[in-house]
Short mmCIF file of C-alpha atoms in Angstrom, two decimals:
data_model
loop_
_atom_site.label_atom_id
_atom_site.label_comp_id
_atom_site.label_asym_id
_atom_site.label_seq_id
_atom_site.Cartn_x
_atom_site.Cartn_y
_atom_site.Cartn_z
CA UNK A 1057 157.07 313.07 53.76
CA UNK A 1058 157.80 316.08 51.47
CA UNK A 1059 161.20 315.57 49.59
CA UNK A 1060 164.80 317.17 51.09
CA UNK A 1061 166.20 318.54 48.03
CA UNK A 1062 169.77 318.98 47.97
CA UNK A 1063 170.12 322.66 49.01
CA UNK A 1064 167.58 322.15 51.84
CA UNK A 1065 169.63 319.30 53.04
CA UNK A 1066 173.08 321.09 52.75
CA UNK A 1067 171.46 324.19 54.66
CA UNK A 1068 170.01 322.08 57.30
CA UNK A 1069 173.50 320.96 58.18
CA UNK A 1070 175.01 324.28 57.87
CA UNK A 1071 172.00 325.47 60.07
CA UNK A 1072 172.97 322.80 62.83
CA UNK A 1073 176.83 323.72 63.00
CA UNK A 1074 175.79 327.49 63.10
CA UNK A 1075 173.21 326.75 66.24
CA UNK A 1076 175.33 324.19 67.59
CA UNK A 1077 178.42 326.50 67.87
CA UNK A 1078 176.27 329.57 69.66
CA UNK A 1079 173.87 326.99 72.33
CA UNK A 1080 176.71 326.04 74.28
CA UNK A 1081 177.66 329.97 75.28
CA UNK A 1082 174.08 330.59 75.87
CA UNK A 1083 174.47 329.12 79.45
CA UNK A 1084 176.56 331.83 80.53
CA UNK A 1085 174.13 334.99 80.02
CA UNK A 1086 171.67 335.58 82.11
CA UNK A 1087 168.61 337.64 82.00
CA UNK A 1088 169.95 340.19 83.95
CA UNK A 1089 172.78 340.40 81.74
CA UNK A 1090 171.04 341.69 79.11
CA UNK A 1091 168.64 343.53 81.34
CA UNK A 1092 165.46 341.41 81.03
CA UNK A 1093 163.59 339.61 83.64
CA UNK A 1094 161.15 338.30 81.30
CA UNK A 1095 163.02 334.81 80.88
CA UNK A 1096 164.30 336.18 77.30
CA UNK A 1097 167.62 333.85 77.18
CA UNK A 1098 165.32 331.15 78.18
CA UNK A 1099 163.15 331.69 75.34
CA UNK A 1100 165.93 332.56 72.89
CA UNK A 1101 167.30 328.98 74.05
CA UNK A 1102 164.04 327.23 73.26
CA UNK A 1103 163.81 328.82 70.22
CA UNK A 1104 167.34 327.67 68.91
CA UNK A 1105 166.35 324.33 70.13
CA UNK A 1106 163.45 324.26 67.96
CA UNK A 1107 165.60 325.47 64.83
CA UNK A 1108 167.84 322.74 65.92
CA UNK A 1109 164.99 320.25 65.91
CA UNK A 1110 163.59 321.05 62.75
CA UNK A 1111 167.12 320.90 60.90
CA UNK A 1112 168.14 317.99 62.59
CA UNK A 1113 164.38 315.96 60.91
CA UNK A 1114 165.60 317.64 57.68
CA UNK A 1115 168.83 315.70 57.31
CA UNK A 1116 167.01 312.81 59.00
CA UNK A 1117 164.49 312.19 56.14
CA UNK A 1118 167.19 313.57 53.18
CA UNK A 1119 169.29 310.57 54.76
CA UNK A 1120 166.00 308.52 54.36
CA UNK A 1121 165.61 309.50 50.91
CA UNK A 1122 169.68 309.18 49.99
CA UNK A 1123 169.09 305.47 51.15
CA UNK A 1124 166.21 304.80 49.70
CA UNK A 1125 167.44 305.71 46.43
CA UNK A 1126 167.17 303.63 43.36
CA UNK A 1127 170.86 302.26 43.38
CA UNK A 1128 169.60 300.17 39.97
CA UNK A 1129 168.51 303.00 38.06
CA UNK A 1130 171.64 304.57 38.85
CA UNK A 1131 173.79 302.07 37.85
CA UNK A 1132 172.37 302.04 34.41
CA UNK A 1133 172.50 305.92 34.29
CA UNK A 1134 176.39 305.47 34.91
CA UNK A 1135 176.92 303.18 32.72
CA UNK A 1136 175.36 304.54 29.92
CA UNK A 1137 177.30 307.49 30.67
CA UNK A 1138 180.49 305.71 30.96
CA UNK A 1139 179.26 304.35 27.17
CA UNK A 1140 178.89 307.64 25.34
CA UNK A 1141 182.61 308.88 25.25
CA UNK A 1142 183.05 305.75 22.98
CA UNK A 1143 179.87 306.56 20.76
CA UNK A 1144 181.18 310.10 20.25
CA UNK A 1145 184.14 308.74 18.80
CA UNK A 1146 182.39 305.90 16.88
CA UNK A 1147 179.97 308.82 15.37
CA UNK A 1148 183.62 310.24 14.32
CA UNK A 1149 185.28 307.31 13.06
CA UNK A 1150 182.18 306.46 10.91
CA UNK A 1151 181.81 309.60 9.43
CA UNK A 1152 185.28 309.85 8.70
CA UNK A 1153 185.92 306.23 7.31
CA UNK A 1154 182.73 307.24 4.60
CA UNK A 1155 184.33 310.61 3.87
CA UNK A 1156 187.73 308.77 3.37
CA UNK A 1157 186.32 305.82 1.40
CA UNK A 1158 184.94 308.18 -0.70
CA UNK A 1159 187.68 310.30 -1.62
CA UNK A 1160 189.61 306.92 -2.19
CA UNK A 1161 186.65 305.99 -4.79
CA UNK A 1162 186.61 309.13 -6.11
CA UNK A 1163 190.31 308.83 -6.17
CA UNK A 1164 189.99 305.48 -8.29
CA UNK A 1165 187.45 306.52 -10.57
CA UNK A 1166 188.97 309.57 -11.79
CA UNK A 1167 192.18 307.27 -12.62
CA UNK A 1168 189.82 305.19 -14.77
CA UNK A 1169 188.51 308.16 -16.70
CA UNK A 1170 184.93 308.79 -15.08
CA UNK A 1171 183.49 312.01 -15.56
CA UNK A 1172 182.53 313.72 -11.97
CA UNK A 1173 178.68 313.32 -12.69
CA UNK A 1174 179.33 309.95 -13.37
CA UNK A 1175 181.20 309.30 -9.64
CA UNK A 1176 178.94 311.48 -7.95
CA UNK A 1177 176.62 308.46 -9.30
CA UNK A 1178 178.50 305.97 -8.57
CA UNK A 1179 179.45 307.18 -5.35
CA UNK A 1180 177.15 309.96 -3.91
CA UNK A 1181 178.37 312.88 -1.95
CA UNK A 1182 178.41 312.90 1.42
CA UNK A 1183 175.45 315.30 1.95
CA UNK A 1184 175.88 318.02 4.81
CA UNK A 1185 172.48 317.12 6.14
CA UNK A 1186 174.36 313.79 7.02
CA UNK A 1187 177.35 315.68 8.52
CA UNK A 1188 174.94 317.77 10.51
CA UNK A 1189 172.95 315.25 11.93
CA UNK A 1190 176.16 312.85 12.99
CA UNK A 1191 176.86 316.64 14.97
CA UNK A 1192 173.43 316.59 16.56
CA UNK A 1193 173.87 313.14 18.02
CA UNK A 1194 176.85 314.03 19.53
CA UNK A 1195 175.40 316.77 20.99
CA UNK A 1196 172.36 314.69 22.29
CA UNK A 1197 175.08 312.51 24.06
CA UNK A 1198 176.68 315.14 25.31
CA UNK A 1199 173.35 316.55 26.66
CA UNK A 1200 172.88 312.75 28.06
CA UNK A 1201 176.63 313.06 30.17
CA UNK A 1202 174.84 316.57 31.22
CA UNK A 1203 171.71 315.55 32.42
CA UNK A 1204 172.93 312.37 34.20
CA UNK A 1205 175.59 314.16 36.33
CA UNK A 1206 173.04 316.91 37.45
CA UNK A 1207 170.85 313.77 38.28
CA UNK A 1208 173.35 311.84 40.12
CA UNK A 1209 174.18 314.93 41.89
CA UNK A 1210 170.31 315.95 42.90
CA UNK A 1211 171.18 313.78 46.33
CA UNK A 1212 168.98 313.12 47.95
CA UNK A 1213 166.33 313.86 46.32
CA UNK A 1214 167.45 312.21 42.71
CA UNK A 1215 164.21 314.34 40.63
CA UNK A 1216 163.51 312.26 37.78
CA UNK A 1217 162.40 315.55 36.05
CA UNK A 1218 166.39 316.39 35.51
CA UNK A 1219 166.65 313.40 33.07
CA UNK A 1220 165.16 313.60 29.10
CA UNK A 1221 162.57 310.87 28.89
CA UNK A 1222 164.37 308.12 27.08
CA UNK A 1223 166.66 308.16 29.96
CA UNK A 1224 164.18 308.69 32.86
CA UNK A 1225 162.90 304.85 30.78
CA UNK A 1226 166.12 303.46 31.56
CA UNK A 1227 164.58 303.08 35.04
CA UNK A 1228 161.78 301.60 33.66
CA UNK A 1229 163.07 298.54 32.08
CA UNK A 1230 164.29 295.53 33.79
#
């Protein structure tokens, strides 16, 4: 069975209403009607019922795949996601309680008559290589939150291919 992805599975059903709504009003023309004896509304009919047919096994296996999903994996993916708003803010606090302790040192240290080489000794600088790379992890999580909504909403086909890899593990592990 070839996978329903989500667009395939919303058109189906947007297929169905369309050929749905038309069929019914089929029944009143006639061949003559449209000046054909060839059995053309006939045809036409059988044709739409084929559509119907095929759109109708489209949102049959995308159901089959939506059910067959791996609720688990999902779970964790949620989770984790529901986790990451509070390491943001820990990434924050943490860089803010260092910057803040430090300045409070440095604070201290200049009451007590150090010299600034002598604090920056004491108590190095807070490097912007540090700063920058507390940024980049937030933006990884943020990436994570990204990925894990366009993966939870992939129904039904839920490709694995949306996720980076250390998440795509998460369904991995037990």
């Amino acid at each position: 069975m070839n996978k329903i992805s989500r667009n395939e599975y919303e058109q189906a059903g947007i297929n169905i209403s369309k050929i749905k709504a038309v069929m019914p009003n089929l029944g009143n023309i006639t061949d003559e009607m449209i000046g054909s004896e060839s059995g053309a509304v006939a045809s036409f009919c059988d044709l739409l019922q084929v559509a119907l047919d095929k759109n109708q096994k489209i949102i049959i296996n995308g159901q089959r795949q939506y059910d067959n999903r791996n609720d688990a994996f999902i779970v964790k993916l949620l989770n984790h996601s529901m986790a990451i708003p509070a390491q943001i803010q820990l990434q924050d606090k943490t860089l803010k309680f260092k910057i803040d302790s430090r300045s409070a040192k440095v604070d201290e240290l200049t009451k007590q008559g150090f010299s600034l080489d002598e604090i920056d000794k004491i108590c190095p600088v807070i490097r912007d290589e540090e700063i920058a790379l507390v940024e980049q992890k937030k933006e990884e999580l943020k990436s994570d939150i990204s990925a894990i909504e366009a993966f939870c909403s992939d129904a039904p086909e839920f490709r694995i291919s949306l996720l980076p890899e250390h998440l795509a593990e998460l369904g991995k592990l037990n």
